[in-house]
mmCIF file of C-alpha atoms in Angstrom:
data_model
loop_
_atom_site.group_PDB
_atom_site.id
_atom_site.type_symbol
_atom_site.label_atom_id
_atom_site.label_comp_id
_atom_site.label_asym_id
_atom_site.label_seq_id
_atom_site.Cartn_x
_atom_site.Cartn_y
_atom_site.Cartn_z
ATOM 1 C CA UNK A 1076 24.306 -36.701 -103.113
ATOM 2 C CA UNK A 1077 25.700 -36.595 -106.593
ATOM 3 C CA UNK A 1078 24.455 -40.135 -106.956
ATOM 4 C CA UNK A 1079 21.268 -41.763 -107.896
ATOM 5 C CA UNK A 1080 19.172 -44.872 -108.119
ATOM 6 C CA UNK A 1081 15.969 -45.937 -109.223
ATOM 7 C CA UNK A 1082 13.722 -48.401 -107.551
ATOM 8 C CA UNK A 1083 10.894 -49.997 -109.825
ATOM 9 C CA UNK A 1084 8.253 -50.974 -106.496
ATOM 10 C CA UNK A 1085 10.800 -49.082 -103.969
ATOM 11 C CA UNK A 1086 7.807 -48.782 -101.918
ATOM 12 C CA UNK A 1087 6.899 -52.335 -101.164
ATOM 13 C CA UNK A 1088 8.207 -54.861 -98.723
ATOM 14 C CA UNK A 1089 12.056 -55.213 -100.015
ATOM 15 C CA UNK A 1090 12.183 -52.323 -102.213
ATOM 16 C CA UNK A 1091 11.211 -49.693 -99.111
ATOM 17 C CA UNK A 1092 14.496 -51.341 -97.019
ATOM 18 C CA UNK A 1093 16.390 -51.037 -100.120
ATOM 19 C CA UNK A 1094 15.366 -47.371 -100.454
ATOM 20 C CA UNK A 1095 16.628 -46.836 -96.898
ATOM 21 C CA UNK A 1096 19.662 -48.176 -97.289
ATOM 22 C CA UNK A 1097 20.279 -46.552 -100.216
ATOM 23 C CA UNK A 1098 19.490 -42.479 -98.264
ATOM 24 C CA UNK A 1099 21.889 -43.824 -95.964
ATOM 25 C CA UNK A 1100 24.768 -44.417 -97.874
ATOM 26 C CA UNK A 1101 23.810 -40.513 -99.138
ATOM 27 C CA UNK A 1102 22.638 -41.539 -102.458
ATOM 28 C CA UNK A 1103 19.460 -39.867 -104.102
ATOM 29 C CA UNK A 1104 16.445 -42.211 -104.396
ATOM 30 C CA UNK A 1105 13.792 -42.458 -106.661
ATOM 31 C CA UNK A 1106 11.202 -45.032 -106.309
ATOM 32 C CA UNK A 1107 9.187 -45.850 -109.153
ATOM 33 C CA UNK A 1108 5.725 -47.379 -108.584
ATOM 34 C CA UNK A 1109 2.108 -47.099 -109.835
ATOM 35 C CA UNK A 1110 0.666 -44.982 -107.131
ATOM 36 C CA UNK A 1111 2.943 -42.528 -105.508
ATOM 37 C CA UNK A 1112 0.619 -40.550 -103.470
ATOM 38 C CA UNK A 1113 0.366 -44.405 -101.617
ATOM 39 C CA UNK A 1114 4.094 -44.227 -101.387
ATOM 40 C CA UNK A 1115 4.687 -40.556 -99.333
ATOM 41 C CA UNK A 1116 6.341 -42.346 -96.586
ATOM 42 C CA UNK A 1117 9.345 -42.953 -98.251
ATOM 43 C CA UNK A 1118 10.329 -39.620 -98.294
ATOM 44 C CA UNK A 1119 10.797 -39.934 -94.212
ATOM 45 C CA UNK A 1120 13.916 -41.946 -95.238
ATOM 46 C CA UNK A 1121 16.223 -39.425 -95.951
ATOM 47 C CA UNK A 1122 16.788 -35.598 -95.879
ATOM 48 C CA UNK A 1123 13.854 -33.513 -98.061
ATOM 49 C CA UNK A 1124 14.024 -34.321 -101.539
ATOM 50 C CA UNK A 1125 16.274 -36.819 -101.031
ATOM 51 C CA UNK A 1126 14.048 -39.876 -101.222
ATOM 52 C CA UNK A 1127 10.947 -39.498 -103.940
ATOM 53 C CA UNK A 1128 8.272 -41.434 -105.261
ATOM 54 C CA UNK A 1129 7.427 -41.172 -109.067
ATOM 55 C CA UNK A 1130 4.857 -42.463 -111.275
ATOM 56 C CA UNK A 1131 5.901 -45.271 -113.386
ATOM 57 C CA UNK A 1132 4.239 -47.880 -115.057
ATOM 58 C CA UNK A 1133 6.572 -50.851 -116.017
ATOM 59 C CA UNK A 1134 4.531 -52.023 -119.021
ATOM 60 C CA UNK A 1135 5.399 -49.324 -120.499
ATOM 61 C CA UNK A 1136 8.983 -48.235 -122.353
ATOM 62 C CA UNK A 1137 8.618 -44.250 -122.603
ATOM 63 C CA UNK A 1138 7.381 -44.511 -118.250
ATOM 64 C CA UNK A 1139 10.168 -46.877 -117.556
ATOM 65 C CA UNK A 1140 12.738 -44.794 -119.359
ATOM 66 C CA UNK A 1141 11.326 -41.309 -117.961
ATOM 67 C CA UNK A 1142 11.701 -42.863 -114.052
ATOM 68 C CA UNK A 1143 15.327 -43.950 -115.605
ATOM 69 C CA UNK A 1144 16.842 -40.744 -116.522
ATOM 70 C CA UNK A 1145 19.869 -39.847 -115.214
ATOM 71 C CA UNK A 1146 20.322 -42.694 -112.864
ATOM 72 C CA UNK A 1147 23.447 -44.240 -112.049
ATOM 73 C CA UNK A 1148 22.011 -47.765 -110.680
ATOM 74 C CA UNK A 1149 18.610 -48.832 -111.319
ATOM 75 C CA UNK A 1150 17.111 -51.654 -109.071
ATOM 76 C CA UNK A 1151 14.053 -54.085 -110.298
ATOM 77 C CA UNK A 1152 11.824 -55.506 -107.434
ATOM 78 C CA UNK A 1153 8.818 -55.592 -108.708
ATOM 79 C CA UNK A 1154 6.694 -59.277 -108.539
ATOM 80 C CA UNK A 1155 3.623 -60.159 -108.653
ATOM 81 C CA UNK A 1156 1.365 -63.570 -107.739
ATOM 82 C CA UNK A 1157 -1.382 -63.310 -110.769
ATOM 83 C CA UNK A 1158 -1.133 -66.149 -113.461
ATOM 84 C CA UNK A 1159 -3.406 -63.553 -115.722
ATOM 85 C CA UNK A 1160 -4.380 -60.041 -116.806
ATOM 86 C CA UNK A 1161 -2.324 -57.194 -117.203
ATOM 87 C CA UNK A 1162 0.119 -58.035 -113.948
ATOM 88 C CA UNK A 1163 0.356 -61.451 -115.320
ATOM 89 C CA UNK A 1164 3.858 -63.964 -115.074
ATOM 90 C CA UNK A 1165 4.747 -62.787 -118.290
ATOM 91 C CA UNK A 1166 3.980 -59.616 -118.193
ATOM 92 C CA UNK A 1167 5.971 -58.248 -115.063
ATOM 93 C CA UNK A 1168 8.538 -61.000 -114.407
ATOM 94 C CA UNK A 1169 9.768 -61.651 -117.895
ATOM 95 C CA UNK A 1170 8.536 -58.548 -120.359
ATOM 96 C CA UNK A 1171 8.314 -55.905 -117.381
ATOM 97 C CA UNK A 1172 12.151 -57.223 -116.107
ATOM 98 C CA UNK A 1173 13.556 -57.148 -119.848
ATOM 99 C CA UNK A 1174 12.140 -53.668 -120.368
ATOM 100 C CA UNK A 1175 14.045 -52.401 -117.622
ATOM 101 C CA UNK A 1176 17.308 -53.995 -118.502
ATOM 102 C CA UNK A 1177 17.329 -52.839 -121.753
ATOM 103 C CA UNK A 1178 16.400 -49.446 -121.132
ATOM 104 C CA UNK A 1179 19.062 -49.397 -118.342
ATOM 105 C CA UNK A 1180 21.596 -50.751 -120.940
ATOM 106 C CA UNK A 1181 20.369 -47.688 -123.367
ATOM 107 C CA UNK A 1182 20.485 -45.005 -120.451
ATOM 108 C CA UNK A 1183 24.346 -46.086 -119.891
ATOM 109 C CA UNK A 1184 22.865 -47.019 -115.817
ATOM 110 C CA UNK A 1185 26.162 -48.530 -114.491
ATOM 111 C CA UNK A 1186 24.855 -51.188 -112.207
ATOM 112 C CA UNK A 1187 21.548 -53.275 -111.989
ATOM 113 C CA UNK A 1188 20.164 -55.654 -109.323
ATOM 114 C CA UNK A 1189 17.244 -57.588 -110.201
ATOM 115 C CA UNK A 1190 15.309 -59.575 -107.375
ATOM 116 C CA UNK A 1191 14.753 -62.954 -108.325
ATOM 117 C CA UNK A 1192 13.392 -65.989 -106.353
ATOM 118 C CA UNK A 1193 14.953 -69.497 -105.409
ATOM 119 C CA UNK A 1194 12.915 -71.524 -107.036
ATOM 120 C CA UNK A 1195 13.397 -69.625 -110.194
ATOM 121 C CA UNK A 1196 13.822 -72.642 -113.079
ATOM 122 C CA UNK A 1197 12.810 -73.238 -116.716
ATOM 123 C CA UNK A 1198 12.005 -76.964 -116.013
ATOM 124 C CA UNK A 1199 9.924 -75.900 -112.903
ATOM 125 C CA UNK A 1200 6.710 -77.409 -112.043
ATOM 126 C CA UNK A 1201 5.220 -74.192 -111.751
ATOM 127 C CA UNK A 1202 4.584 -71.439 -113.813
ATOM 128 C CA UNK A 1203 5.781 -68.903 -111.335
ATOM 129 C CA UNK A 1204 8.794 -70.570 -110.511
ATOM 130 C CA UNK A 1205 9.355 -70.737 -114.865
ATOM 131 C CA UNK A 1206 8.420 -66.778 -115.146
ATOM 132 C CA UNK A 1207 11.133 -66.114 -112.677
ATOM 133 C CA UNK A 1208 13.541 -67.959 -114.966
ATOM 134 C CA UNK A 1209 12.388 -66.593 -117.881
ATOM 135 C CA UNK A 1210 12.913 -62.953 -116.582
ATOM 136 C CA UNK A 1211 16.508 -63.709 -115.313
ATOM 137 C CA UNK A 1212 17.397 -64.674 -119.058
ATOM 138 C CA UNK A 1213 15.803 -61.706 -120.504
ATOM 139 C CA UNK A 1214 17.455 -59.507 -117.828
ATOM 140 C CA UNK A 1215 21.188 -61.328 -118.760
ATOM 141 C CA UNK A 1216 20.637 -60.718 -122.371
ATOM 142 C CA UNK A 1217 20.247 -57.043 -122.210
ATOM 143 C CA UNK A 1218 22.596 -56.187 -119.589
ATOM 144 C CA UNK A 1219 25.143 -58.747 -118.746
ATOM 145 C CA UNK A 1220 26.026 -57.320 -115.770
ATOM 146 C CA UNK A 1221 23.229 -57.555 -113.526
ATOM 147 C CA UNK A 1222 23.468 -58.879 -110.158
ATOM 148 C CA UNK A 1223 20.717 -61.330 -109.385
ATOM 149 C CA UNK A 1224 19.310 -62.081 -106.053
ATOM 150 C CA UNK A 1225 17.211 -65.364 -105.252
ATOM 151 C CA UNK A 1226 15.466 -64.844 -101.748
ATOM 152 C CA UNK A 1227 13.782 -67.733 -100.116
ATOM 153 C CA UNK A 1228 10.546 -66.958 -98.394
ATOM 154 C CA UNK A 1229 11.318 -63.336 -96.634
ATOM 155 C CA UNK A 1230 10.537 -62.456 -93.063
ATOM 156 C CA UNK A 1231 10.069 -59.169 -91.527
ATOM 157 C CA UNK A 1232 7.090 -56.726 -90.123
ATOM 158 C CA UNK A 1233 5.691 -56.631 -93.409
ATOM 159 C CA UNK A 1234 5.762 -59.977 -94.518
ATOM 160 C CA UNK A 1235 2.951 -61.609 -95.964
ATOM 161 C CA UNK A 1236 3.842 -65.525 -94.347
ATOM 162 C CA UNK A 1237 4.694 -65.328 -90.874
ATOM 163 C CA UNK A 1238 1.671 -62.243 -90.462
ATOM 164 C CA UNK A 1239 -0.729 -64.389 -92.424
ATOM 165 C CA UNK A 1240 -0.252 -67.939 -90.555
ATOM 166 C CA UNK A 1241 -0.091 -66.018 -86.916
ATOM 167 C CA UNK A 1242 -3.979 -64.211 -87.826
ATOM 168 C CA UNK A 1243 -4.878 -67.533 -89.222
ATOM 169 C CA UNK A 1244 -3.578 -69.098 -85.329
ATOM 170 C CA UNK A 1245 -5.055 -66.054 -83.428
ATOM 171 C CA UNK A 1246 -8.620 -66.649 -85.332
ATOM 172 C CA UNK A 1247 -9.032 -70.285 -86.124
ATOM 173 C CA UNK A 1248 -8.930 -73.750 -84.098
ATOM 174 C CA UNK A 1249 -6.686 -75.671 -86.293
ATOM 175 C CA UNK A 1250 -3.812 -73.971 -88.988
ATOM 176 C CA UNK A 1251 -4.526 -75.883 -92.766
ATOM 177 C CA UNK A 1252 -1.755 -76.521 -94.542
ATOM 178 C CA UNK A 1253 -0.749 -78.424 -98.064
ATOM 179 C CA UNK A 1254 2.312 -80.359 -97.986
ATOM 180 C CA UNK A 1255 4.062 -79.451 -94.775
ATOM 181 C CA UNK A 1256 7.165 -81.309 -95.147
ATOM 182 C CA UNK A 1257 8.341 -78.511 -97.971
ATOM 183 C CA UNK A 1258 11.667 -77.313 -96.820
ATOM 184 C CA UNK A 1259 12.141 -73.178 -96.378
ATOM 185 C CA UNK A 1260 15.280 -71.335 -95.782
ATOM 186 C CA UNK A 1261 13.340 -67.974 -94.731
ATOM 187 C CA UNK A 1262 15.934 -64.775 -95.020
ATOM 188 C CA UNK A 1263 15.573 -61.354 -92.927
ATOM 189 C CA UNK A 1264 13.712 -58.371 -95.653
ATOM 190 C CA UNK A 1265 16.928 -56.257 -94.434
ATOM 191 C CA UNK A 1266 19.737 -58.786 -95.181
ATOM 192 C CA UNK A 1267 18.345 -59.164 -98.778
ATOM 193 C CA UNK A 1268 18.181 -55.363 -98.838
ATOM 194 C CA UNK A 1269 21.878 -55.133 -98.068
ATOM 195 C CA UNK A 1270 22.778 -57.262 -100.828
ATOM 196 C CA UNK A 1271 20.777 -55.054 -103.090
ATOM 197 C CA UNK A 1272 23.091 -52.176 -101.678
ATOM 198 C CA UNK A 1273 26.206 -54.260 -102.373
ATOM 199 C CA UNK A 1274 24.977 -55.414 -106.001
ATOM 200 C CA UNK A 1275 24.225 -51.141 -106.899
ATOM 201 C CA UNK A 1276 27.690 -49.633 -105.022
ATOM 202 C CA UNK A 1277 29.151 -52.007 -107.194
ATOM 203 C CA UNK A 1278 30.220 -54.473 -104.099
ATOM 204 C CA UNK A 1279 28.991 -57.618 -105.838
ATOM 205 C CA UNK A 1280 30.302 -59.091 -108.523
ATOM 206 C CA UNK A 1281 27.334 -59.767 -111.617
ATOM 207 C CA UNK A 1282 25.434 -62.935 -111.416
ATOM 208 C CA UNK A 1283 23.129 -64.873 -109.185
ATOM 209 C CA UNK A 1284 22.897 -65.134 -105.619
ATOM 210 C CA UNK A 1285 20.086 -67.281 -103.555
ATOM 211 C CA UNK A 1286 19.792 -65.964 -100.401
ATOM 212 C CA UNK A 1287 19.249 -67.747 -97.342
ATOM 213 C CA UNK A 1288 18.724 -67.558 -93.516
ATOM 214 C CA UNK A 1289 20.563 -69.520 -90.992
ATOM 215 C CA UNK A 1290 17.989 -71.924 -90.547
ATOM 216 C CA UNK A 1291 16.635 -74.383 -92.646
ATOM 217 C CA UNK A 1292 12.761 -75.998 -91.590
ATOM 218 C CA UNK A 1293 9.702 -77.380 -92.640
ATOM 219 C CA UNK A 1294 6.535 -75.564 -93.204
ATOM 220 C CA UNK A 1295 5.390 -77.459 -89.968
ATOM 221 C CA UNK A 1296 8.590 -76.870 -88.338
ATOM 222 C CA UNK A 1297 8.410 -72.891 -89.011
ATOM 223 C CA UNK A 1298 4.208 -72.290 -88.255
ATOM 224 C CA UNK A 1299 5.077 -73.820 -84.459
ATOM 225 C CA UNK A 1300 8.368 -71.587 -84.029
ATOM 226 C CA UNK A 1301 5.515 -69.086 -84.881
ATOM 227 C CA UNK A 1302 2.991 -70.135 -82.924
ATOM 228 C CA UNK A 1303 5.393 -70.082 -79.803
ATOM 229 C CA UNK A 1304 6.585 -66.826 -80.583
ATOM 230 C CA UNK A 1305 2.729 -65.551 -80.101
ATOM 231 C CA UNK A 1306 1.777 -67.894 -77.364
ATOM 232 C CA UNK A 1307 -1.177 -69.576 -79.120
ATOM 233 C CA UNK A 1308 -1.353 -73.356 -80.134
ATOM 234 C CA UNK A 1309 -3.027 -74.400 -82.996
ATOM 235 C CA UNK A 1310 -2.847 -77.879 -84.425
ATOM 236 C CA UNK A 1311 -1.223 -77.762 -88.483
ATOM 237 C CA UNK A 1312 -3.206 -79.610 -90.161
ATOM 238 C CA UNK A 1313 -1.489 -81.536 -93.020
ATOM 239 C CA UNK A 1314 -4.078 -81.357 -96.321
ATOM 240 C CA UNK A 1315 -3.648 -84.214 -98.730
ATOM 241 C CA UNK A 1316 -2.863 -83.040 -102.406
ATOM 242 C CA UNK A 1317 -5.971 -84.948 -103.359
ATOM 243 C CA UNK A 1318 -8.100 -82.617 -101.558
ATOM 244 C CA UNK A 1319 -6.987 -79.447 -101.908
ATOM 245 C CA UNK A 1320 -6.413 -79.828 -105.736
ATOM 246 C CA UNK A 1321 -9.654 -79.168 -106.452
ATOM 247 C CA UNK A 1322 -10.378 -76.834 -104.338
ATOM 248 C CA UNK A 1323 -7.583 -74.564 -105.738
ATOM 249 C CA UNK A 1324 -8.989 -75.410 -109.024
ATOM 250 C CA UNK A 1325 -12.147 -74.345 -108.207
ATOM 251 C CA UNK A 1326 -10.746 -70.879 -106.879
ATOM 252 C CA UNK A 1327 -8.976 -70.452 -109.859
ATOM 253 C CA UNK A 1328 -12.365 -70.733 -112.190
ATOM 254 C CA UNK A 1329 -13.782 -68.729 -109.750
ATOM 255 C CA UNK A 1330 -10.986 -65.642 -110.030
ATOM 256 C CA UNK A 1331 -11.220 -66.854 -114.164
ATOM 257 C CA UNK A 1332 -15.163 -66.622 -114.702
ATOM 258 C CA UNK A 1333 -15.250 -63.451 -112.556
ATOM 259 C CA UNK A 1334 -12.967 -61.462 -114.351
ATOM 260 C CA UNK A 1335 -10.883 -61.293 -111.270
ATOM 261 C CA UNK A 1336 -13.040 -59.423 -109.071
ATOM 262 C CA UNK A 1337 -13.426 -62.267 -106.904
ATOM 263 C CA UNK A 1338 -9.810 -63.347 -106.278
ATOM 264 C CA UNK A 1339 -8.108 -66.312 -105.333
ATOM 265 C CA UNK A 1340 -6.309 -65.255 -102.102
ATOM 266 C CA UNK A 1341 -6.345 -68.968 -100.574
ATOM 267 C CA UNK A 1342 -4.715 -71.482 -102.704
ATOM 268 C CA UNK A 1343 -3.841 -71.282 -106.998
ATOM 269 C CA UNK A 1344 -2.946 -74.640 -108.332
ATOM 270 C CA UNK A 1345 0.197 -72.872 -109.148
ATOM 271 C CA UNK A 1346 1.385 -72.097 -106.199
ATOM 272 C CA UNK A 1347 0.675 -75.802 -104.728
ATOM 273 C CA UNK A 1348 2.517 -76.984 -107.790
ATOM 274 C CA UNK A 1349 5.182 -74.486 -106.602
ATOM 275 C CA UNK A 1350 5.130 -76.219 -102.755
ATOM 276 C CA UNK A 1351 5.964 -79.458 -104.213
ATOM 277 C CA UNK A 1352 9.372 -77.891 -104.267
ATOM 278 C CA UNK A 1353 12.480 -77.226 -101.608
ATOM 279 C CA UNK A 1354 12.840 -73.638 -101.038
ATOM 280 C CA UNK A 1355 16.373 -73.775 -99.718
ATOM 281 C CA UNK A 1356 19.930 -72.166 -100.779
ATOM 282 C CA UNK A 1357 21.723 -74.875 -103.371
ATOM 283 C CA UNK A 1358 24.798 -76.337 -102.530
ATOM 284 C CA UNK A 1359 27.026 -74.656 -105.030
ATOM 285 C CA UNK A 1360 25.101 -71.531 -104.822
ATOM 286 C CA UNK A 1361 26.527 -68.073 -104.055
ATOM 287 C CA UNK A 1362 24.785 -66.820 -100.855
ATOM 288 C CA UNK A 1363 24.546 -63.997 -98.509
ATOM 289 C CA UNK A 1364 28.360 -65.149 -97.030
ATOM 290 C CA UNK A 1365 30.298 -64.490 -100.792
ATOM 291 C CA UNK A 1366 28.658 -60.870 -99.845
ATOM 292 C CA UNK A 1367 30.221 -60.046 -96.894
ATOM 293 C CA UNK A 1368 26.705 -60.592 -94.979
ATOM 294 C CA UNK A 1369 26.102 -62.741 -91.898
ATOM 295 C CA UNK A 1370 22.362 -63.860 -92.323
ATOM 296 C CA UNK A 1371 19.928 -62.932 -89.571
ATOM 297 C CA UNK A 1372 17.976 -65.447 -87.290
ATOM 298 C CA UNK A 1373 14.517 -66.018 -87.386
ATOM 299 C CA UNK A 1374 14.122 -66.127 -83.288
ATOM 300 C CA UNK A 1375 16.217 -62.137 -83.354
ATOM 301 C CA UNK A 1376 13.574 -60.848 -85.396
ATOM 302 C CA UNK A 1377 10.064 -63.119 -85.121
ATOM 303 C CA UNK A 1378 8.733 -61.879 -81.592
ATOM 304 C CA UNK A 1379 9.741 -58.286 -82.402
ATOM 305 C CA UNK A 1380 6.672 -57.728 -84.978
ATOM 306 C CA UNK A 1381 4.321 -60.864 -83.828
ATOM 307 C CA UNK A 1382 4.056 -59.872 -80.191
ATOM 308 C CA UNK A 1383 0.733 -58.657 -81.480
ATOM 309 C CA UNK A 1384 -1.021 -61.286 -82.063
ATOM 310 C CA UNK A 1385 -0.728 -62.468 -78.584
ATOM 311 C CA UNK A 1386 -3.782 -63.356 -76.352
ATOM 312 C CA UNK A 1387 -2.197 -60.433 -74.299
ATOM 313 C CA UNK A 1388 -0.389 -58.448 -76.836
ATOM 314 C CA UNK A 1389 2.690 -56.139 -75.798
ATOM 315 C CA UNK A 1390 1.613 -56.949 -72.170
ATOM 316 C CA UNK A 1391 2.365 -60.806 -72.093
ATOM 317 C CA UNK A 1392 5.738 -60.373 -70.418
ATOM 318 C CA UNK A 1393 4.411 -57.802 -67.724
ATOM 319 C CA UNK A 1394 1.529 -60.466 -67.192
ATOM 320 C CA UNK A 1395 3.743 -63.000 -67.075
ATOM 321 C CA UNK A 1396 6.193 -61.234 -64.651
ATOM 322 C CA UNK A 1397 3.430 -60.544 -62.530
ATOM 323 C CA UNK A 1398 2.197 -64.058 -62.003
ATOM 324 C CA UNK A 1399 5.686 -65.093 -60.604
ATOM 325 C CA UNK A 1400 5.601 -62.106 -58.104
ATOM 326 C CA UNK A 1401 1.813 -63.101 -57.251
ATOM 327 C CA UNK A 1402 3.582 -66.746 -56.688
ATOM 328 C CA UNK A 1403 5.914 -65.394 -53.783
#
């Protein structure tokens, strides 16, 4: 274990597989984050000591540079979905991902992976999707090297899309949506993990990657592979644009007036500006393959975290096996 890596937000939904990956291939982890009494459980990855969490906050060069020192690979997956405030676009997607960079370029760190998003464009319609763009350049400037991952929508026990759509099916009669024909090329949490292992050992060669399942759907298309994962069939609504427009609007003054106490967790006008757009691997893209990595299905991984939110739970396929004996 004479080898080590830092992982700004190692504790969330990518960064914790990354972590993992990373004790396994018997390096020393240290995962950065805001509250590391809330991220303990790493440590369970690896032999003691081998996996930590460490205060860090990434506004900040002298915190940054502190959770930096003495790594060989540093890894950037922080993100975050407020327009304003101190977690802001700017502030963690472009300032926070140039701060790391160029401290990482002044600590002599030999490798960095930054995680990105398809999507991510200067000329896109939404601010998010510019942020992301913005961050990649600022990353590139201070250290050239960086390998640069663009997930599509991620899937896996964590996830905040397949979870939240199969509550909204298990609670209410019909499944709203806004513009349902978007295209989605969801990739497994793990498979985006491994490229972040191939990007640090030094495995991928610097620049971007989008990254991509096997299977490209629409929104629709996706919530009813859902929905007959966890048994339960709720119509999907289509929303016009007309009428949810201002009703993210109105959400948004509400979050704005309030200070952000009362957040906008439904819809932000920038993330249905942001739906307006494919989220799919590009045609001349780099992807998962120029990695070495064979991309996992949805239907291997879907019913092994959303059995739960069927009528019967982890019992449906004893139920259902004991219908057919009741039948003979």
């Amino acid at each position: 274990m004479n080898k080590l890596v830092t992982i700004y937000g190692g504790s969330g939904f990518v960064g914790r597989y990354i972590a993992r990956r990373m004790a396994r291939e018997g390096w020393r982890v240290r995962v950065a984050v805001r509250r590391p009494n809330e991220a303990l459980f790493v440590k369970t990855y690896g032999l003691p000591g081998q996996v930590e969490p460490v205060f860090c906050n990434i506004r900040d060069d002298d915190s940054v540079r502190a959770a930096m020192q003495g790594a060989d690979a540093a890894v950037n997956c922080v993100g975050t979905f407020d327009l304003r405030g101190n977690n802001s676009f700017h502030m963690i997607h472009v300032r926070a991902a140039g701060r790391i960079a160029r401290i990482a370029t002044e600590q002599g760190v030999q490798t960095l992976v930054h995680l990105s998003a398809i999507g991510a464009d200067a000329n896109s319609p939404s601010r998010y999707g510019q942020s992301k763009a913005e961050g990649e350049a600022a990353v590139v400037e201070a250290f050239p090297g960086a390998v640069i991952l663009r997930p599509s929508v991620i899937f896996g026990a964590e996830d905040k899309f397949f979870n939240r759509f199969a509550e909204m099916s298990r609670t209410w009669a019909f499944v709203p949506v806004v513009r349902s024909e978007t295209k989605f090329q969801p990739v497994y949490v793990d498979d985006v993990a491994q490229a972040a292992v191939k990007g640090v050992l030094g495995q991928a060669a610097p620049g971007v990657y989008e990254l991509g399942g096997p299977d490209v759907a629409t929104f629709r298309k996706l919530l009813k592979k859902m929905q007959a994962v966890i048994q339960r069939w709720r119509p999907v609504v289509n929303m016009p644009t007309f009428v949810m427009a201002p009703v993210a609007t109105l959400f948004d003054v509400i979050e704005f007036v309030t200070a952000g106490i009362l957040r906008n967790g439904l819809l932000t006008r920038d993330q249905l500006a942001s739906l307006g757009v494919p989220n799919v691997v590009s045609d001349k893209a780099r992807t998962l393959a120029d990695l070495g990595i064979t991309p996992t299905a949805m239907d291997a991984v879907l019913p092994e975290y959303l059995w739960r939110y069927r009528p019967s739970g982890q019992y449906a396929a004893i139920k259902a096996s004991a219908k057919n004996l009741r039948k003979v």
